[in-house]
PDB file of C-alpha atoms in Angstrom:
ATOM      1  CA  MET D   1      75.233  23.351 101.627  1.00 51.00           C
ATOM      2  CA  GLY D   2      78.903  22.657 101.781  1.00 53.00           C
ATOM      3  CA  GLU D   3      78.617  19.554  99.604  1.00 55.00           C
ATOM      4  CA  ARG D   4      81.441  18.699  97.269  1.00 53.00           C
ATOM      5  CA  VAL D   5      80.310  18.420  93.690  1.00 55.00           C
ATOM      6  CA  ARG D   6      82.808  16.796  91.311  1.00 58.00           C
ATOM      7  CA  GLY D   7      85.790  18.064  93.251  1.00 56.00           C
ATOM      8  CA  ILE D   8      84.453  21.608  93.526  1.00 63.00           C
ATOM      9  CA  ASP D   9      83.718  23.055  96.931  1.00 62.00           C
ATOM     10  CA  ALA D  10      80.110  24.281  96.698  1.00 62.00           C
ATOM     11  CA  ARG D  11      80.280  26.464  99.813  1.00 61.00           C
ATOM     12  CA  PRO D  12      79.592  30.135  99.172  1.00 61.00           C
ATOM     13  CA  GLN D  13      82.450  32.551  99.642  1.00 61.00           C
ATOM     14  CA  TYR D  14      80.718  34.903 102.077  1.00 66.00           C
ATOM     15  CA  PRO D  15      83.778  36.520 103.676  1.00 67.00           C
ATOM     16  CA  ARG D  16      85.153  37.538 100.287  1.00 66.00           C
ATOM     17  CA  GLN D  17      81.732  38.721  99.064  1.00 72.00           C
ATOM     18  CA  ASN D  18      81.200  40.724 102.234  1.00 85.00           C
ATOM     19  CA  ALA D  19      84.571  42.431 101.831  1.00 84.00           C
ATOM     20  CA  LEU D  20      83.743  43.304  98.235  1.00 87.00           C
ATOM     21  CA  ALA D  21      80.299  44.579  99.195  1.00 88.00           C
ATOM     22  CA  LYS D  22      81.835  46.720 101.939  1.00 90.00           C
ATOM     23  CA  ALA D  23      84.405  48.159  99.516  1.00 92.00           C
ATOM     24  CA  LEU D  24      81.700  48.966  96.953  1.00 93.00           C
ATOM     25  CA  ARG D  25      79.578  50.670  99.618  1.00 93.00           C
ATOM     26  CA  GLU D  26      82.550  52.814 100.635  1.00 95.00           C
ATOM     27  CA  ILE D  27      83.202  53.785  97.010  1.00 97.00           C
ATOM     28  CA  GLY D  28      79.527  54.714  96.672  1.00 96.00           C
ATOM     29  CA  ARG D  29      79.721  56.893  99.775  1.00 96.00           C
ATOM     30  CA  LEU D  30      82.826  58.626  98.451  1.00 97.00           C
ATOM     31  CA  GLU D  31      81.134  59.229  95.107  1.00 97.00           C
ATOM     32  CA  ARG D  32      78.038  60.658  96.790  1.00 96.00           C
ATOM     33  CA  THR D  33      80.185  62.923  98.969  1.00 96.00           C
ATOM     34  CA  LEU D  34      82.124  64.249  95.979  1.00 95.00           C
ATOM     35  CA  PHE D  35      78.891  64.888  94.071  1.00 92.00           C
ATOM     36  CA  THR D  36      77.386  66.719  97.054  1.00 93.00           C
ATOM     37  CA  LEU D  37      80.472  68.912  97.436  1.00 95.00           C
ATOM     38  CA  GLY D  38      80.346  69.717  93.725  1.00 92.00           C
ATOM     39  CA  TRP D  39      76.626  70.484  93.984  1.00 90.00           C
ATOM     40  CA  ILE D  40      77.183  72.862  96.888  1.00 92.00           C
ATOM     41  CA  SER D  41      80.055  74.673  95.179  1.00 94.00           C
ATOM     42  CA  ASP D  42      78.542  74.979  91.669  1.00 94.00           C
ATOM     43  CA  PRO D  43      75.594  77.395  91.348  1.00 94.00           C
ATOM     44  CA  THR D  44      75.359  76.733  87.591  1.00 93.00           C
ATOM     45  CA  LEU D  45      74.763  73.025  88.169  1.00 89.00           C
ATOM     46  CA  ARG D  46      72.064  73.800  90.729  1.00 90.00           C
ATOM     47  CA  ARG D  47      70.343  76.267  88.364  1.00 92.00           C
ATOM     48  CA  ARG D  48      70.358  73.765  85.470  1.00 90.00           C
ATOM     49  CA  ALA D  49      68.945  70.995  87.653  1.00 89.00           C
ATOM     50  CA  ASN D  50      66.306  73.317  89.077  1.00 91.00           C
ATOM     51  CA  ALA D  51      65.291  74.416  85.568  1.00 92.00           C
ATOM     52  CA  GLY D  52      64.856  70.779  84.564  1.00 90.00           C
ATOM     53  CA  LEU D  53      62.748  70.095  87.630  1.00 91.00           C
ATOM     54  CA  ASN D  54      60.596  73.149  86.912  1.00 93.00           C
ATOM     55  CA  LYS D  55      59.954  71.922  83.351  1.00 93.00           C
ATOM     56  CA  GLY D  56      58.788  68.562  84.674  1.00 91.00           C
ATOM     57  CA  GLU D  57      56.552  70.190  87.268  1.00 93.00           C
ATOM     58  CA  ALA D  58      55.040  72.505  84.642  1.00 93.00           C
ATOM     59  CA  ARG D  59      54.264  69.515  82.422  1.00 91.00           C
ATOM     60  CA  ASN D  60      52.602  67.720  85.330  1.00 88.00           C
ATOM     61  CA  ALA D  61      50.540  70.795  86.206  1.00 90.00           C
ATOM     62  CA  LEU D  62      49.383  71.086  82.590  1.00 90.00           C
ATOM     63  CA  ALA D  63      48.421  67.404  82.523  1.00 86.00           C
ATOM     64  CA  ARG D  64      46.385  67.860  85.726  1.00 85.00           C
ATOM     65  CA  ARG D  65      44.524  70.818  84.197  1.00 87.00           C
ATOM     66  CA  VAL D  66      43.882  69.177  80.826  1.00 87.00           C
ATOM     67  CA  LEU D  67      42.910  65.777  82.248  1.00 82.00           C
ATOM     68  CA  PRO D  68      41.725  66.536  85.796  1.00 75.00           C
ATOM     69  CA  SER D  69      39.826  63.278  86.304  1.00 75.00           C
ATOM     70  CA  ALA D  70      42.329  60.897  84.671  1.00 68.00           C
ATOM     71  CA  PRO D  71      44.475  58.727  86.929  1.00 68.00           C
ATOM     72  CA  PRO D  72      48.156  59.797  87.015  1.00 64.00           C
ATOM     73  CA  ASN D  73      49.366  56.809  85.009  1.00 66.00           C
ATOM     74  CA  CYS D  74      47.037  57.691  82.094  1.00 62.00           C
ATOM     75  CA  ARG D  75      48.390  61.219  81.631  1.00 51.00           C
ATOM     76  CA  ARG D  76      51.073  60.465  79.043  1.00 55.00           C
TER      77      ARG D  76
END
């Protein structure tokens, strides 16, 4: 590490990468916070998501009844 290869410094740029990673994490946290606030304040969004989850659960329940002895990854 730290060798010079044809005039190029081969050392990694950790401080700059760490600053970028930290900034991206903060943006992700902000995004998650905004989504959560929207989720809390929007009953329509919650109802639509819940309906989608219920459809998936109903499909899984049907697969368990139709193929009770099949492993989960074979129920497609």
